[in-house]
mmCIF file of C-alpha atoms in Angstrom:
data_model
loop_
_atom_site.group_PDB
_atom_site.id
_atom_site.type_symbol
_atom_site.label_atom_id
_atom_site.label_comp_id
_atom_site.label_asym_id
_atom_site.label_seq_id
_atom_site.Cartn_x
_atom_site.Cartn_y
_atom_site.Cartn_z
ATOM 1 C CA MET A 1 22.182 -1.508 11.457
ATOM 2 C CA ALA A 2 25.588 -0.856 10.741
ATOM 3 C CA ASP A 3 26.081 -4.507 9.756
ATOM 4 C CA ARG A 4 23.921 -4.133 6.665
ATOM 5 C CA HIS A 5 24.882 -5.490 3.371
ATOM 6 C CA PRO A 6 26.874 -2.718 1.374
ATOM 7 C CA LEU A 7 24.275 -2.869 -1.677
ATOM 8 C CA PHE A 8 21.248 -2.496 0.861
ATOM 9 C CA LYS A 9 20.868 1.240 0.135
ATOM 10 C CA PRO A 10 22.075 1.201 -3.555
ATOM 11 C CA LEU A 11 19.117 -1.345 -4.003
ATOM 12 C CA ILE A 12 16.809 0.714 -2.215
ATOM 13 C CA LEU A 13 17.464 3.645 -4.261
ATOM 14 C CA VAL A 14 17.209 1.615 -7.547
ATOM 15 C CA GLY A 15 13.738 0.438 -6.386
ATOM 16 C CA GLY A 16 12.633 3.963 -5.273
ATOM 17 C CA LEU A 17 13.809 5.298 -8.977
ATOM 18 C CA ILE A 18 11.677 2.712 -10.645
ATOM 19 C CA PHE A 19 8.839 3.334 -8.376
ATOM 20 C CA GLY A 20 8.979 7.153 -8.848
ATOM 21 C CA PHE A 21 9.453 6.748 -12.648
ATOM 22 C CA GLY A 22 6.295 4.701 -12.601
ATOM 23 C CA LEU A 23 4.389 7.149 -10.741
ATOM 24 C CA GLY A 24 5.352 9.992 -12.967
ATOM 25 C CA PHE A 25 4.904 8.059 -16.082
ATOM 26 C CA SER A 26 1.257 7.004 -14.873
ATOM 27 C CA HIS A 27 0.365 10.575 -14.004
ATOM 28 C CA MET A 28 -0.391 9.858 -10.315
ATOM 29 C CA ALA A 29 1.981 12.612 -9.442
ATOM 30 C CA ARG A 30 -0.789 14.777 -10.808
ATOM 31 C CA PRO A 31 -3.439 15.628 -8.200
ATOM 32 C CA GLU A 32 -5.851 16.758 -11.052
ATOM 33 C CA VAL A 33 -5.618 12.902 -12.636
ATOM 34 C CA VAL A 34 -6.383 11.543 -9.346
ATOM 35 C CA LEU A 35 -9.213 13.972 -8.733
ATOM 36 C CA ASN A 36 -10.475 13.089 -12.256
ATOM 37 C CA PHE A 37 -10.368 9.216 -11.280
ATOM 38 C CA LEU A 38 -12.625 10.072 -8.112
ATOM 39 C CA GLN A 39 -15.047 12.289 -10.106
ATOM 40 C CA PHE A 40 -15.304 9.375 -12.650
ATOM 41 C CA GLU A 41 -14.046 11.058 -15.543
ATOM 42 C CA ASP A 42 -10.888 9.034 -16.134
ATOM 43 C CA LEU A 43 -10.771 5.733 -14.347
ATOM 44 C CA GLY A 44 -7.161 4.929 -15.527
ATOM 45 C CA LEU A 45 -6.041 4.656 -11.638
ATOM 46 C CA VAL A 46 -7.591 1.373 -11.543
ATOM 47 C CA PHE A 47 -5.136 0.038 -13.781
ATOM 48 C CA VAL A 48 -2.225 1.512 -12.062
ATOM 49 C CA MET A 49 -3.203 0.139 -8.504
ATOM 50 C CA PHE A 50 -3.812 -3.174 -10.121
ATOM 51 C CA GLY A 51 -1.130 -3.276 -12.403
ATOM 52 C CA ALA A 52 1.212 -2.586 -9.549
ATOM 53 C CA ALA A 53 -0.663 -5.087 -7.331
ATOM 54 C CA THR A 54 -0.533 -7.856 -9.801
ATOM 55 C CA VAL A 55 3.312 -7.526 -10.320
ATOM 56 C CA THR A 56 4.041 -7.358 -6.396
ATOM 57 C CA GLY A 57 1.457 -10.308 -5.852
ATOM 58 C CA ILE A 58 3.392 -12.358 -8.187
ATOM 59 C CA ALA A 59 6.740 -11.892 -6.129
ATOM 60 C CA PHE A 60 5.010 -12.242 -2.848
ATOM 61 C CA ALA A 61 3.500 -15.569 -3.611
ATOM 62 C CA VAL A 62 6.322 -17.057 -5.528
ATOM 63 C CA MET A 63 9.690 -15.771 -3.566
ATOM 64 C CA PRO A 64 8.689 -17.729 -0.101
ATOM 65 C CA ARG A 65 8.218 -20.983 -2.073
ATOM 66 C CA ILE A 66 11.921 -20.672 -3.969
ATOM 67 C CA ARG A 67 14.171 -18.933 -1.051
ATOM 68 C CA GLU A 68 14.567 -18.789 2.455
ATOM 69 C CA GLY A 69 15.462 -15.315 2.850
ATOM 70 C CA ALA A 70 16.576 -12.369 1.129
ATOM 71 C CA PRO A 71 20.204 -11.740 0.073
ATOM 72 C CA LEU A 72 20.777 -8.500 1.520
ATOM 73 C CA THR A 73 19.060 -8.776 4.729
ATOM 74 C CA GLY A 74 18.580 -12.316 5.397
ATOM 75 C CA ASP A 75 14.944 -11.562 6.400
ATOM 76 C CA ARG A 76 12.368 -14.203 5.625
ATOM 77 C CA TYR A 77 10.240 -13.648 2.353
ATOM 78 C CA GLU A 78 6.806 -12.716 3.831
ATOM 79 C CA ARG A 79 3.605 -11.142 2.727
ATOM 80 C CA ARG A 80 2.557 -7.699 3.923
ATOM 81 C CA LEU A 81 0.168 -8.357 6.637
ATOM 82 C CA LYS A 82 -1.299 -5.925 9.161
ATOM 83 C CA PRO A 83 -3.326 -6.748 12.133
ATOM 84 C CA PHE A 84 -7.069 -5.678 11.816
ATOM 85 C CA ASP A 85 -8.587 -3.171 14.048
ATOM 86 C CA ARG A 86 -10.959 -0.286 14.002
ATOM 87 C CA ASN A 87 -8.153 2.086 13.321
ATOM 88 C CA VAL A 88 -7.702 0.687 9.852
ATOM 89 C CA VAL A 89 -11.535 1.905 9.109
ATOM 90 C CA ILE A 90 -10.893 5.038 10.942
ATOM 91 C CA GLY A 91 -7.635 5.864 9.429
ATOM 92 C CA GLY A 92 -8.813 4.722 6.176
ATOM 93 C CA ALA A 93 -11.710 7.385 6.314
ATOM 94 C CA ILE A 94 -9.602 10.082 7.372
ATOM 95 C CA PHE A 95 -7.095 9.327 4.484
ATOM 96 C CA GLY A 96 -9.916 9.124 2.246
ATOM 97 C CA VAL A 97 -11.157 12.466 3.137
ATOM 98 C CA GLY A 98 -7.546 14.096 2.470
ATOM 99 C CA TRP A 99 -7.001 12.047 -0.790
ATOM 100 C CA GLY A 100 -10.456 13.227 -1.987
ATOM 101 C CA LEU A 101 -9.764 16.946 -1.108
ATOM 102 C CA SER A 102 -6.182 16.769 -2.472
ATOM 103 C CA GLY A 103 -5.845 14.238 -4.856
ATOM 104 C CA ILE A 104 -2.590 13.513 -3.347
ATOM 105 C CA CYS A 105 -1.258 10.447 -1.284
ATOM 106 C CA PRO A 106 2.720 10.168 0.022
ATOM 107 C CA GLY A 107 4.391 8.123 -2.687
ATOM 108 C CA ALA A 108 2.765 10.433 -5.372
ATOM 109 C CA ALA A 109 3.491 13.641 -3.498
ATOM 110 C CA TYR A 110 7.269 12.986 -3.314
ATOM 111 C CA ALA A 111 7.139 11.712 -6.947
ATOM 112 C CA SER A 112 5.219 15.224 -7.786
ATOM 113 C CA LEU A 113 8.119 16.965 -6.435
ATOM 114 C CA GLY A 114 10.300 15.655 -8.658
ATOM 115 C CA VAL A 115 8.469 16.182 -11.931
ATOM 116 C CA GLY A 116 8.586 20.118 -10.619
ATOM 117 C CA ASN A 117 5.309 20.329 -8.981
ATOM 118 C CA VAL A 118 6.937 22.951 -6.396
ATOM 119 C CA THR A 119 3.207 23.781 -5.197
ATOM 120 C CA ILE A 120 3.128 20.055 -3.856
ATOM 121 C CA LEU A 121 5.282 21.391 -0.762
ATOM 122 C CA TRP A 122 1.939 22.584 0.645
ATOM 123 C CA ALA A 123 0.679 18.748 0.522
ATOM 124 C CA LEU A 124 4.268 17.591 2.202
ATOM 125 C CA ALA A 125 4.163 20.234 4.763
ATOM 126 C CA GLY A 126 0.602 19.164 5.650
ATOM 127 C CA MET A 127 1.415 15.440 5.686
ATOM 128 C CA PHE A 128 4.306 15.803 8.215
ATOM 129 C CA LEU A 129 1.958 18.155 10.401
ATOM 130 C CA GLY A 130 -0.438 15.634 10.211
ATOM 131 C CA ALA A 131 1.733 12.703 10.942
ATOM 132 C CA TYR A 132 3.139 14.757 13.775
ATOM 133 C CA ALA A 133 0.295 15.444 15.323
ATOM 134 C CA GLN A 134 -1.229 11.986 15.310
ATOM 135 C CA GLY A 135 2.179 10.659 16.968
ATOM 136 C CA VAL A 136 1.604 13.329 19.660
ATOM 137 C CA TRP A 137 -1.971 12.415 20.220
ATOM 138 C CA ARG A 138 -1.305 8.769 19.986
ATOM 139 C CA SER A 139 1.545 8.995 22.539
ATOM 140 C CA LYS A 140 -0.763 10.680 25.018
ATOM 141 C CA THR A 141 -3.117 7.828 24.702
ATOM 142 C CA THR A 142 -0.794 4.750 24.622
ATOM 143 C CA GLY A 143 -2.082 2.028 26.828
ATOM 144 C CA THR A 144 -5.847 2.891 25.399
ATOM 145 C CA ASP A 145 -4.581 1.541 21.946
ATOM 146 C CA PRO A 146 -6.710 -1.133 20.895
ATOM 147 C CA ALA A 147 -4.090 -3.839 19.991
ATOM 148 C CA THR A 148 -6.555 -6.384 19.215
ATOM 149 C CA ALA A 149 -4.759 -8.199 16.525
ATOM 150 C CA GLY A 150 -7.267 -10.000 14.610
ATOM 151 C CA ALA A 151 -6.345 -12.553 11.682
ATOM 152 C CA ASP A 152 -5.401 -11.017 8.415
ATOM 153 C CA MET B 1 -20.324 -4.531 -34.855
ATOM 154 C CA VAL B 2 -22.586 -2.728 -32.630
ATOM 155 C CA ALA B 3 -21.260 -4.298 -29.645
ATOM 156 C CA ASP B 4 -17.840 -3.216 -30.742
ATOM 157 C CA LEU B 5 -18.756 0.384 -31.228
ATOM 158 C CA LEU B 6 -20.399 0.322 -28.000
ATOM 159 C CA ALA B 7 -17.287 -0.954 -26.550
ATOM 160 C CA VAL B 8 -15.146 1.627 -27.888
ATOM 161 C CA GLN B 9 -17.398 4.420 -26.734
ATOM 162 C CA VAL B 10 -17.689 3.234 -23.269
ATOM 163 C CA ALA B 11 -14.005 2.975 -23.435
ATOM 164 C CA ALA B 12 -13.528 6.614 -24.893
ATOM 165 C CA GLU B 13 -15.612 7.912 -21.853
ATOM 166 C CA LEU B 14 -14.166 6.040 -19.016
ATOM 167 C CA PHE B 15 -10.535 6.102 -20.109
ATOM 168 C CA PRO B 16 -10.257 9.543 -22.145
ATOM 169 C CA ASN B 17 -6.445 9.233 -21.992
ATOM 170 C CA GLY B 18 -6.342 5.468 -22.912
ATOM 171 C CA VAL B 19 -4.997 2.837 -20.432
ATOM 172 C CA SER B 20 -1.372 2.362 -21.684
ATOM 173 C CA ARG B 21 0.162 5.224 -19.408
ATOM 174 C CA TYR B 22 -1.697 3.943 -16.459
ATOM 175 C CA ALA B 23 -0.802 0.229 -16.960
ATOM 176 C CA VAL B 24 2.575 0.935 -17.796
ATOM 177 C CA GLY B 25 3.324 3.078 -14.930
ATOM 178 C CA GLY B 26 1.568 0.840 -12.589
ATOM 179 C CA LEU B 27 3.717 -2.186 -13.740
ATOM 180 C CA LEU B 28 6.915 0.269 -13.114
ATOM 181 C CA VAL B 29 5.471 1.054 -9.574
ATOM 182 C CA GLY B 30 5.310 -2.734 -8.821
ATOM 183 C CA LEU B 31 8.637 -3.507 -10.185
ATOM 184 C CA GLY B 32 10.030 -0.770 -8.017
ATOM 185 C CA ALA B 33 8.419 -2.634 -4.999
ATOM 186 C CA VAL B 34 9.601 -5.716 -6.036
ATOM 187 C CA VAL B 35 13.032 -5.112 -6.590
ATOM 188 C CA ILE B 36 13.319 -4.009 -3.083
ATOM 189 C CA TYR B 37 11.487 -7.155 -1.857
ATOM 190 C CA LEU B 38 13.827 -9.533 -3.842
ATOM 191 C CA GLY B 39 16.651 -8.024 -2.330
ATOM 192 C CA THR B 40 15.638 -7.239 1.027
ATOM 193 C CA GLY B 41 12.406 -9.248 1.758
ATOM 194 C CA ILE B 42 10.874 -5.805 2.563
ATOM 195 C CA PRO B 43 7.546 -4.713 1.289
ATOM 196 C CA VAL B 44 7.700 -1.140 1.063
ATOM 197 C CA GLY B 45 5.291 1.252 1.621
ATOM 198 C CA ALA B 46 5.500 5.309 1.468
ATOM 199 C CA SER B 47 3.936 6.739 4.170
ATOM 200 C CA THR B 48 5.866 5.511 7.047
ATOM 201 C CA PHE B 49 8.498 7.835 5.901
ATOM 202 C CA LEU B 50 6.685 10.716 7.363
ATOM 203 C CA GLU B 51 6.889 9.367 10.771
ATOM 204 C CA SER B 52 10.092 7.685 10.619
ATOM 205 C CA THR B 53 11.940 11.010 9.313
ATOM 206 C CA LEU B 54 10.188 12.763 12.351
ATOM 207 C CA SER B 55 12.311 10.591 14.490
ATOM 208 C CA TYR B 56 15.399 12.939 13.634
ATOM 209 C CA ILE B 57 13.707 15.674 15.331
ATOM 210 C CA SER B 58 11.299 14.369 17.930
ATOM 211 C CA ASP B 59 12.476 12.333 20.891
ATOM 212 C CA ARG B 60 8.834 10.836 21.357
ATOM 213 C CA ARG B 61 8.284 7.061 21.448
ATOM 214 C CA ARG B 62 6.163 7.124 18.827
ATOM 215 C CA PHE B 63 8.440 8.206 16.170
ATOM 216 C CA GLN B 64 11.527 6.556 17.831
ATOM 217 C CA GLN B 65 10.381 3.122 17.145
ATOM 218 C CA TYR B 66 11.173 3.830 13.375
ATOM 219 C CA VAL B 67 14.863 4.719 14.068
ATOM 220 C CA ALA B 68 16.250 1.076 12.483
ATOM 221 C CA SER B 69 14.191 2.074 9.295
ATOM 222 C CA ARG B 70 14.739 5.860 8.935
ATOM 223 C CA ASP B 71 17.779 5.800 6.902
ATOM 224 C CA TRP B 72 16.549 3.603 4.132
ATOM 225 C CA ARG B 73 13.467 5.193 4.002
ATOM 226 C CA VAL B 74 15.073 8.574 3.239
ATOM 227 C CA VAL B 75 16.901 6.800 0.363
ATOM 228 C CA PHE B 76 13.535 5.033 -0.820
ATOM 229 C CA THR B 77 11.821 8.580 -0.750
ATOM 230 C CA LEU B 78 14.908 10.307 -2.496
ATOM 231 C CA GLY B 79 14.667 7.672 -5.307
ATOM 232 C CA ILE B 80 10.944 8.364 -5.755
ATOM 233 C CA VAL B 81 11.822 12.077 -6.582
ATOM 234 C CA LEU B 82 14.836 11.252 -8.428
ATOM 235 C CA GLY B 83 12.808 8.609 -10.482
ATOM 236 C CA ALA B 84 10.084 11.205 -11.343
ATOM 237 C CA ALA B 85 12.813 13.728 -12.033
ATOM 238 C CA LEU B 86 14.203 11.372 -14.216
ATOM 239 C CA PHE B 87 10.657 10.725 -15.912
ATOM 240 C CA ALA B 88 10.518 14.478 -16.480
ATOM 241 C CA ALA B 89 13.900 14.915 -18.124
ATOM 242 C CA THR B 90 13.078 12.119 -20.621
ATOM 243 C CA VAL B 91 9.403 11.190 -21.294
ATOM 244 C CA GLN B 92 8.121 14.613 -19.897
ATOM 245 C CA SER B 93 10.527 16.696 -21.806
ATOM 246 C CA GLY B 94 10.038 14.673 -25.377
ATOM 247 C CA VAL B 95 13.631 13.287 -25.272
ATOM 248 C CA VAL B 96 12.222 9.787 -25.184
ATOM 249 C CA THR B 97 9.146 9.286 -27.204
ATOM 250 C CA THR B 98 6.780 6.165 -26.888
ATOM 251 C CA SER B 99 3.136 5.449 -28.154
ATOM 252 C CA LEU B 100 2.565 3.891 -24.747
ATOM 253 C CA TYR B 101 2.694 7.529 -23.281
ATOM 254 C CA GLU B 102 -0.090 10.044 -23.568
ATOM 255 C CA PRO B 103 0.953 13.454 -22.260
ATOM 256 C CA GLY B 104 -2.592 14.672 -21.056
ATOM 257 C CA THR B 105 -3.476 18.382 -20.589
ATOM 258 C CA THR B 106 -3.858 18.736 -16.824
ATOM 259 C CA GLY B 107 -1.849 21.248 -15.100
ATOM 260 C CA GLN B 108 0.715 23.747 -16.316
ATOM 261 C CA LEU B 109 4.095 22.590 -18.142
ATOM 262 C CA TYR B 110 7.031 24.872 -17.936
ATOM 263 C CA GLU B 111 10.745 24.812 -18.701
ATOM 264 C CA VAL B 112 14.005 24.962 -16.719
ATOM 265 C CA ALA B 113 17.089 24.355 -18.563
ATOM 266 C CA GLY B 114 15.560 22.439 -21.154
ATOM 267 C CA VAL B 115 13.882 20.045 -18.958
ATOM 268 C CA THR B 116 10.170 20.410 -19.210
ATOM 269 C CA LEU B 117 8.580 20.463 -15.824
ATOM 270 C CA TRP B 118 4.803 20.234 -14.553
ATOM 271 C CA SER B 119 2.897 22.079 -12.070
ATOM 272 C CA THR B 120 -0.384 21.565 -10.549
ATOM 273 C CA ASP B 121 -3.539 23.851 -10.723
ATOM 274 C CA VAL B 122 -4.918 22.431 -7.686
ATOM 275 C CA GLN B 123 -5.099 25.121 -4.907
ATOM 276 C CA PRO B 124 -2.466 25.262 -2.292
ATOM 277 C CA TRP B 125 -5.412 25.232 0.488
ATOM 278 C CA ARG B 126 -6.717 21.915 -0.698
ATOM 279 C CA LEU B 127 -3.165 20.294 -0.824
ATOM 280 C CA PHE B 128 -2.340 21.596 2.377
ATOM 281 C CA PHE B 129 -5.555 20.777 4.421
ATOM 282 C CA GLY B 130 -5.792 17.427 2.554
ATOM 283 C CA GLY B 131 -2.193 16.761 3.285
ATOM 284 C CA ILE B 132 -2.746 17.026 6.971
ATOM 285 C CA LEU B 133 -5.484 14.525 6.915
ATOM 286 C CA VAL B 134 -3.199 12.200 4.482
ATOM 287 C CA GLY B 135 -0.828 12.744 7.209
ATOM 288 C CA ILE B 136 -3.195 11.701 10.183
ATOM 289 C CA GLY B 137 -5.068 8.865 8.086
ATOM 290 C CA THR B 138 -2.208 6.915 6.901
ATOM 291 C CA ARG B 139 -0.505 6.700 9.937
ATOM 292 C CA VAL B 140 -3.555 5.804 12.179
ATOM 293 C CA GLY B 141 -4.915 3.443 9.327
ATOM 294 C CA LYS B 142 -1.531 1.392 9.062
ATOM 295 C CA GLY B 143 -0.627 2.258 5.281
ATOM 296 C CA CYS B 144 -1.286 4.156 2.265
ATOM 297 C CA THR B 145 -1.859 3.847 -1.653
ATOM 298 C CA SER B 146 1.357 2.131 -1.709
ATOM 299 C CA GLY B 147 1.650 0.275 1.406
ATOM 300 C CA HIS B 148 -2.018 -0.963 1.390
ATOM 301 C CA GLY B 149 -2.918 -0.751 -2.259
ATOM 302 C CA VAL B 150 0.033 -2.258 -3.898
ATOM 303 C CA CYS B 151 1.861 -4.153 -1.552
ATOM 304 C CA GLY B 152 -1.346 -4.900 0.716
ATOM 305 C CA VAL B 153 -3.463 -5.636 -2.079
ATOM 306 C CA GLY B 154 -0.603 -7.787 -3.725
ATOM 307 C CA SER B 155 -0.430 -9.817 -0.638
ATOM 308 C CA ALA B 156 -3.914 -10.453 -0.589
ATOM 309 C CA SER B 157 -3.973 -9.072 2.921
ATOM 310 C CA LYS B 158 -7.787 -8.694 4.355
ATOM 311 C CA THR B 159 -6.661 -5.557 6.229
ATOM 312 C CA SER B 160 -5.241 -3.848 3.323
ATOM 313 C CA LEU B 161 -8.311 -4.741 1.340
ATOM 314 C CA VAL B 162 -10.582 -3.217 4.179
ATOM 315 C CA GLY B 163 -8.168 -0.209 4.249
ATOM 316 C CA VAL B 164 -8.079 0.439 0.288
ATOM 317 C CA VAL B 165 -11.996 0.015 -0.064
ATOM 318 C CA THR B 166 -12.730 2.429 2.751
ATOM 319 C CA PHE B 167 -10.282 5.167 1.639
ATOM 320 C CA ILE B 168 -11.452 4.939 -2.152
ATOM 321 C CA LEU B 169 -15.117 5.131 -1.104
ATOM 322 C CA VAL B 170 -14.739 8.124 1.237
ATOM 323 C CA ALA B 171 -12.490 9.628 -1.244
ATOM 324 C CA ILE B 172 -14.786 9.498 -3.999
ATOM 325 C CA GLY B 173 -17.391 10.856 -1.700
ATOM 326 C CA THR B 174 -15.427 13.656 -0.745
ATOM 327 C CA ALA B 175 -14.095 14.572 -4.401
ATOM 328 C CA GLN B 176 -17.699 14.617 -5.669
ATOM 329 C CA LEU B 177 -18.809 16.602 -2.782
ATOM 330 C CA VAL B 178 -15.841 19.280 -3.299
ATOM 331 C CA SER B 179 -16.938 19.235 -6.990
ATOM 332 C CA ALA B 180 -20.762 19.679 -6.350
ATOM 333 C CA LEU B 181 -19.611 22.671 -4.094
ATOM 334 C CA GLY B 182 -18.118 24.327 -7.216
ATOM 335 C CA VAL B 183 -14.467 24.130 -5.923
ATOM 336 C CA SER B 184 -12.249 24.163 -8.985
ATOM 337 C CA PRO B 185 -9.493 23.076 -9.654
#
């Protein structure tokens, strides 16, 4: 990918900065606030997820109609569609137990480090261990992986 | 009049910290994703970073498939950390004040070199074991709260909607159970 546009990484960095600032501002970088949502003590998280999804939704709906491809990559503007199979439900359930236990998800964990939460390194270490374990396990079971690409 | 009072009371109970900090934060999260999408066509997610970064240290095919995207994913994640640090140095430190931001009372604030930082009270074992399950689950389930929850839902993707409903319901059940067992914080 050496032929990428020189502004590719700077733009990714700027996007990440806004993304991380938003996670900090919304207090999603605080596990306590996520746990309060899951225990119905403060439902504010709904506004974070749907506020964010509304903004992306507009871009995903509009851009493919007004431009052929993205200026920095030439990639076509498409929506984020992943094939459905039972892994979505199984993985979602495992993620749900982890999220409910810790109050932390990947993006929010990186942001948590940024707001000064050094204790979050425990969660980050856990995430890398988990991602590594599933990678090792799934490369052993490759071939039996159900690649049933259903309609999204 | 009575209906108004009822609405105010319900709002105060369900949203004790108001909604503006959540809504504004959410709009910024979406804006960050949109900035990247406009320039590159990439609908970003935060959890692929875990696997793509492992490709630097593991030769396994499972991780090597992310070699092409691993560099920019590191940049994206670095951006998230720095963006949150920028928030800490400005709004969290009180250098920038806005009525849209409710500081909250969770966790512990501490100061380093004039910057107000924040640290969690949630116990390390919860973060560690929760983190392991998050690491497994997001990768098996093809996305996390940003990939499925923000970009997937924004795409009206049925797969992502199923993923989001699944992890929210299971997380609610888990958090309620953990709380009922007396684990706090």
